[in-house]
Coordinates of N, CA and C in Angstrom, one line a residue:
X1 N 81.1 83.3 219.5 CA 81.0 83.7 220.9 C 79.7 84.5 221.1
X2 N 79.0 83.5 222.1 CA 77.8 85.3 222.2 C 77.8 85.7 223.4
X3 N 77.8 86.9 223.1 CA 78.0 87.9 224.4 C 76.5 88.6 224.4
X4 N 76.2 88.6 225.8 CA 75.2 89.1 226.6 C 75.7 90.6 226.8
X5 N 74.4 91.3 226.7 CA 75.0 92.8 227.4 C 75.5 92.9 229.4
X6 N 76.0 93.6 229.3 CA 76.7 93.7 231.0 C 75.4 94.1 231.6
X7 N 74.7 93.7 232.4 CA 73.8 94.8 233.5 C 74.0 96.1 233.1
X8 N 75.1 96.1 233.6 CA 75.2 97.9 233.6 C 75.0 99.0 232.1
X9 N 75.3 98.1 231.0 CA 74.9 98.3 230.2 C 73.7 98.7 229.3
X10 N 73.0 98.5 230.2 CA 71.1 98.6 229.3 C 70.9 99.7 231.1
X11 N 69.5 100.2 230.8 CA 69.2 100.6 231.7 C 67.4 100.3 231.3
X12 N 66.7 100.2 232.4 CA 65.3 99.5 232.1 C 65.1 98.7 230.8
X13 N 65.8 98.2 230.7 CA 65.4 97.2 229.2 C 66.4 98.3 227.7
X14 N 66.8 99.5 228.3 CA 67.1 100.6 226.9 C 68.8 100.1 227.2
X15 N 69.1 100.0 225.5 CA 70.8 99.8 225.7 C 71.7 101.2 225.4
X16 N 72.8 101.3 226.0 CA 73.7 102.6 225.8 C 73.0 102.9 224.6
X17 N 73.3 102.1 222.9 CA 73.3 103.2 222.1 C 71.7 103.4 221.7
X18 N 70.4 103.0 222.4 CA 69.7 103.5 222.2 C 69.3 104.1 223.1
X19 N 69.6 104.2 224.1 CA 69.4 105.8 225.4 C 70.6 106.9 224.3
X20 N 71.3 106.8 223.8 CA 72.2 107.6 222.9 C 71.3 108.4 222.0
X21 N 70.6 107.5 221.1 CA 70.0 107.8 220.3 C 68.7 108.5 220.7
X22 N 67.7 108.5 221.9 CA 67.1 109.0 222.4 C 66.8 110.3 222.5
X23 N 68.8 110.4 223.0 CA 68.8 111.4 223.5 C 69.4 112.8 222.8
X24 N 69.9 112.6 221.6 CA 70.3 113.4 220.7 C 69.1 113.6 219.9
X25 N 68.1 112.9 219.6 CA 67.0 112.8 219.0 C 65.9 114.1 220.0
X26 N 65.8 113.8 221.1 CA 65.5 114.4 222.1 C 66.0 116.4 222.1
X27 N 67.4 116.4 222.1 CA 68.5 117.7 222.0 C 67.9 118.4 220.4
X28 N 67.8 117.5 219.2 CA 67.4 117.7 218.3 C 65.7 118.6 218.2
X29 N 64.9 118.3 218.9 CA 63.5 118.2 219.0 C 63.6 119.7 219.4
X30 N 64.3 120.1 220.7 CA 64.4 120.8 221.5 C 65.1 121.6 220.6
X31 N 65.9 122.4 219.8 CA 66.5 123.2 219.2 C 65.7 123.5 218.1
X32 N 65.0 122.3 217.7 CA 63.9 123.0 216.9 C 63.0 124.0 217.4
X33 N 62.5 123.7 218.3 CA 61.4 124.3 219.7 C 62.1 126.1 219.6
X34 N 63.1 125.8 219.8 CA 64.4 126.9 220.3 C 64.2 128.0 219.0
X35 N 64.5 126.9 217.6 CA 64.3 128.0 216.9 C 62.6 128.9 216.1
X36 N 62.2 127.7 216.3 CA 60.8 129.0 216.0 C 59.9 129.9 216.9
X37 N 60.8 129.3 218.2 CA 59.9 130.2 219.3 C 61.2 131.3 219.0
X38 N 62.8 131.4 218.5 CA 63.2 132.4 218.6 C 63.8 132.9 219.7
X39 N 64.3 131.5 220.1 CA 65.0 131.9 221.7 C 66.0 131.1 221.0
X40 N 67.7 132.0 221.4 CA 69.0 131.4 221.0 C 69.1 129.8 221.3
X41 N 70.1 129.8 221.0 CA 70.9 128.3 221.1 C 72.0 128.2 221.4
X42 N 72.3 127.7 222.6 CA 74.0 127.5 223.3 C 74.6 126.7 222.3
X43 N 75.9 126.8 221.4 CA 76.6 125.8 221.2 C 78.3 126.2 221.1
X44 N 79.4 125.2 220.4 CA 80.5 125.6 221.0 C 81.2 125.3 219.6
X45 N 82.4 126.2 219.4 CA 83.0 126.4 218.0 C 84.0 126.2 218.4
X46 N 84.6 124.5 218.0 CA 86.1 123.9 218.2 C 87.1 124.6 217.4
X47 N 86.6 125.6 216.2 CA 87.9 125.8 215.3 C 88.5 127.7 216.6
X48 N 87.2 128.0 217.3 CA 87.7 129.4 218.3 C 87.9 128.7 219.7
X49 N 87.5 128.2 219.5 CA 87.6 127.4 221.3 C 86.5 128.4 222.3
X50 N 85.3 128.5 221.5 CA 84.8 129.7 222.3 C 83.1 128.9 222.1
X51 N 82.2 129.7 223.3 CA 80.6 129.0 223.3 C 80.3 130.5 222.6
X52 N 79.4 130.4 221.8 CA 78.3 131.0 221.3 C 77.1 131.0 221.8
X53 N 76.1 132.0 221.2 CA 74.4 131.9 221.3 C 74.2 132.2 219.8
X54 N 73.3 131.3 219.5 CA 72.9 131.4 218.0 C 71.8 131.2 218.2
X55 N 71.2 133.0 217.2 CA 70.0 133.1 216.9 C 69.2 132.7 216.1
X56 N 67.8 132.7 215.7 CA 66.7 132.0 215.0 C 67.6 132.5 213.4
X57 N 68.0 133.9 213.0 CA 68.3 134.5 212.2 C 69.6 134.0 211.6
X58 N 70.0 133.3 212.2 CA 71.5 132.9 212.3 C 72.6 132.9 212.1
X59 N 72.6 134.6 213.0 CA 73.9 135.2 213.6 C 74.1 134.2 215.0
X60 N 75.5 134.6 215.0 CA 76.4 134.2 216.4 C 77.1 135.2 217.2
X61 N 76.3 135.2 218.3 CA 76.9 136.3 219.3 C 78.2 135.1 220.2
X62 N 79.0 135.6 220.4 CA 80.3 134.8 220.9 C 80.2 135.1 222.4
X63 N 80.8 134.3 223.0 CA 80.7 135.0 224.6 C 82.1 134.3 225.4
X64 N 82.6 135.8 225.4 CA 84.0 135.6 225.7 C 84.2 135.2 227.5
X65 N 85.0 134.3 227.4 CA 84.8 134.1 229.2 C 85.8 135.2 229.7
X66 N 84.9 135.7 231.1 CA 85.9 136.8 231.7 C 86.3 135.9 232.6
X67 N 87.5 136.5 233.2 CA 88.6 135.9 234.3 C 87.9 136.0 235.7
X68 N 87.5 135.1 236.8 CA 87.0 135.4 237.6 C 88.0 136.0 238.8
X69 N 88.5 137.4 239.4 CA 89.3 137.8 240.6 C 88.6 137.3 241.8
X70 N 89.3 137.2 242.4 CA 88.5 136.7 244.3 C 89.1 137.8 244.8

């Protein structure tokens, strides 16, 4: 059987998993950038359920969410 991609599937000629790959490749680039200029890094630790900033040195400052009151 050959199957064609769906339209909606490609976008300008790029298919899902290479706009995918783009774009992690892209996130990658950028975190390098991040670490030798020495400016943290947002990421998130599934085993605390909690986001971090991680520095060039690489400690992790945690950042606890506060409860917003109205």
């Amino acid at each position: 059987m050959n199957e064609q991609p769906n339209e909606l599937d490609s976008m300008c000629g790029i298919s899902d998993d290479e706009l995918t790959k783009r774009f992690k490749e892209a996130v990658r680039i950028d975190n390098e950038i991040k670490r030798i200029k020495g400016t943290p890094i947002a990421g998130y630790d599934a085993e605390k359920n909690e986001a971090y900033l991680e520095y060039a040195d690489g400690h992790r400052e945690y950042i606890h969410a506060k409860s917003e009151e109205a």
